[in-house]
XYZ file of C-alpha atoms in Angstrom:
165
model
C -3.451 13.664 -30.650
C -4.539 15.474 -27.504
C -1.888 17.429 -25.564
C -0.809 15.603 -22.418
C 0.490 17.797 -19.605
C 3.917 16.856 -18.260
C 3.308 18.026 -14.676
C 0.407 17.762 -12.232
C -1.702 20.931 -12.027
C -1.801 20.856 -8.204
C 1.907 20.165 -7.710
C 4.418 21.177 -10.362
C 7.020 18.795 -8.890
C 4.926 15.742 -9.818
C 5.797 14.429 -13.280
C 2.883 12.746 -15.077
C 3.320 9.333 -16.696
C 1.143 8.024 -19.549
C 3.039 5.022 -20.942
C 2.029 1.319 -20.556
C 5.512 0.347 -19.236
C 7.713 1.950 -16.595
C 11.377 0.898 -16.746
C 10.406 -2.400 -18.361
C 7.536 -3.199 -15.975
C 3.870 -3.104 -17.057
C 1.776 -0.285 -15.640
C -1.831 -1.258 -15.076
C -3.821 1.950 -15.249
C -6.785 3.024 -17.338
C -5.684 6.559 -18.204
C -9.059 7.352 -19.787
C -10.944 6.861 -16.512
C -8.303 7.519 -13.862
C -5.903 9.921 -15.528
C -2.135 9.587 -15.704
C 0.085 8.232 -12.959
C 2.657 10.308 -11.091
C 6.126 9.229 -12.199
C 7.669 10.320 -8.884
C 5.481 7.734 -7.106
C 6.330 5.010 -9.627
C 10.004 5.720 -8.992
C 9.562 5.573 -5.204
C 7.627 2.296 -5.468
C 10.298 0.743 -7.678
C 12.964 1.825 -5.150
C 10.903 0.261 -2.334
C 10.592 -3.027 -4.233
C 14.324 -3.135 -4.964
C 15.188 -2.367 -1.324
C 12.949 -5.192 -0.049
C 14.483 -7.597 -2.596
C 17.926 -6.654 -1.310
C 16.914 -7.048 2.369
C 14.869 -10.265 2.241
C 15.599 -13.595 0.602
C 11.819 -14.017 0.194
C 9.081 -11.412 0.406
C 5.316 -11.570 0.743
C 3.630 -8.696 -1.105
C -0.037 -7.938 -0.476
C -2.048 -5.398 -2.447
C -5.399 -4.334 -0.973
C -7.767 -1.389 -0.679
C -8.836 0.284 2.553
C -12.245 1.920 2.259
C -13.531 4.556 4.626
C -17.170 5.004 5.600
C -19.043 7.429 3.375
C -19.482 9.743 6.334
C -15.860 9.772 7.526
C -15.692 12.905 9.697
C -12.923 15.354 8.979
C -11.565 13.656 5.868
C -11.248 16.683 3.651
C -7.533 16.971 2.893
C -4.513 14.809 2.216
C -3.234 15.444 5.752
C -6.221 13.620 7.225
C -5.593 10.715 4.872
C -1.966 10.615 5.973
C -3.052 10.566 9.621
C -5.422 7.650 9.026
C -2.708 5.610 7.297
C -0.101 6.569 9.927
C -2.415 5.160 12.630
C -3.042 2.032 10.548
C 0.723 1.368 10.177
C 1.417 2.021 13.860
C -1.285 -0.491 14.815
C -0.022 -3.055 12.294
C 3.548 -2.811 13.615
C 2.274 -3.140 17.192
C 0.178 -6.197 16.294
C 3.109 -7.851 14.509
C 5.280 -7.227 17.593
C 2.586 -8.663 19.881
C 2.068 -11.716 17.658
C 5.024 -13.468 19.306
C 6.539 -14.476 15.978
C 10.092 -15.828 16.110
C 11.272 -13.009 13.809
C 8.671 -10.218 13.706
C 8.821 -8.714 10.213
C 9.407 -5.030 9.619
C 6.628 -4.045 7.217
C 7.456 -2.003 4.144
C 4.629 -0.270 2.337
C 3.434 2.143 -0.286
C 0.010 3.709 -0.481
C -2.031 6.128 -2.522
C -5.310 7.823 -1.675
C -8.007 7.871 -4.328
C -10.921 10.258 -4.129
C -13.164 12.211 -6.425
C -16.074 11.290 -8.680
C -14.302 8.435 -10.507
C -13.230 6.829 -7.214
C -16.687 6.633 -5.638
C -15.818 6.560 -1.938
C -12.487 7.773 -0.636
C -10.154 4.828 -0.298
C -6.500 3.894 -0.128
C -4.596 1.555 -2.427
C -2.024 -0.223 -0.279
C 1.008 -2.379 -1.030
C 2.315 -4.185 2.060
C 5.594 -6.113 1.847
C 6.728 -8.473 4.614
C 9.660 -10.844 5.073
C 8.247 -14.175 3.884
C 10.524 -16.039 6.295
C 8.449 -14.552 9.139
C 5.023 -14.549 7.494
C 4.453 -17.346 4.965
C 0.981 -16.416 3.734
C -2.189 -14.492 4.446
C -3.715 -17.451 6.219
C -7.134 -18.088 7.696
C -8.160 -16.169 10.827
C -9.975 -19.229 12.185
C -8.160 -21.484 14.673
C -6.632 -24.724 13.419
C -8.137 -28.165 14.166
C -6.511 -28.236 17.594
C -8.031 -24.794 18.449
C -4.642 -23.077 18.363
C -3.160 -20.448 16.099
C 0.108 -22.212 15.391
C 1.003 -21.391 11.803
C 3.175 -18.470 10.648
C 0.588 -16.545 8.692
C -0.466 -12.921 8.812
C -3.997 -13.855 9.879
C -2.635 -15.926 12.747
C -0.289 -13.206 13.890
C -3.007 -10.560 13.908
C -6.295 -12.287 14.615
C -5.069 -14.655 17.307
C -4.289 -11.633 19.427
C -7.544 -9.739 18.905
C -6.277 -7.143 16.455
C -8.567 -4.228 15.752
C -6.917 -2.931 12.581
């Protein structure tokens, strides 16, 4: 069996994780193509999920990828990636506030940047968690039959107000 390092070579504080389950939950990662996961991040994500369960009776969790153009200027380090995501979250919070929802949700999130040869283009894996009592579903960005945006969906809240996320 091949030796598996316990810590990340670029940051000795990051513990590497190779198992198919983390604290009883399945871990979906192809270690042969993408390498091990960072246990510190798994722990933070599990804490985030538990906190949102404790805060909200119902939650809406969305997992998506944000891809950057191939020629994204200045995207050479993790700091630039953090800046891009910081701007994204600030705009999302602003759009949710402007959506005139009865109870604007406070978004919770986790993200990871993927880059390098196996990733193709630089992109971000994002987990967005919202209070499902405020946002029921993703929704359709098109207006309803009466030409209004009257349902409590994320698409309605963002697209009805001309969001440019």
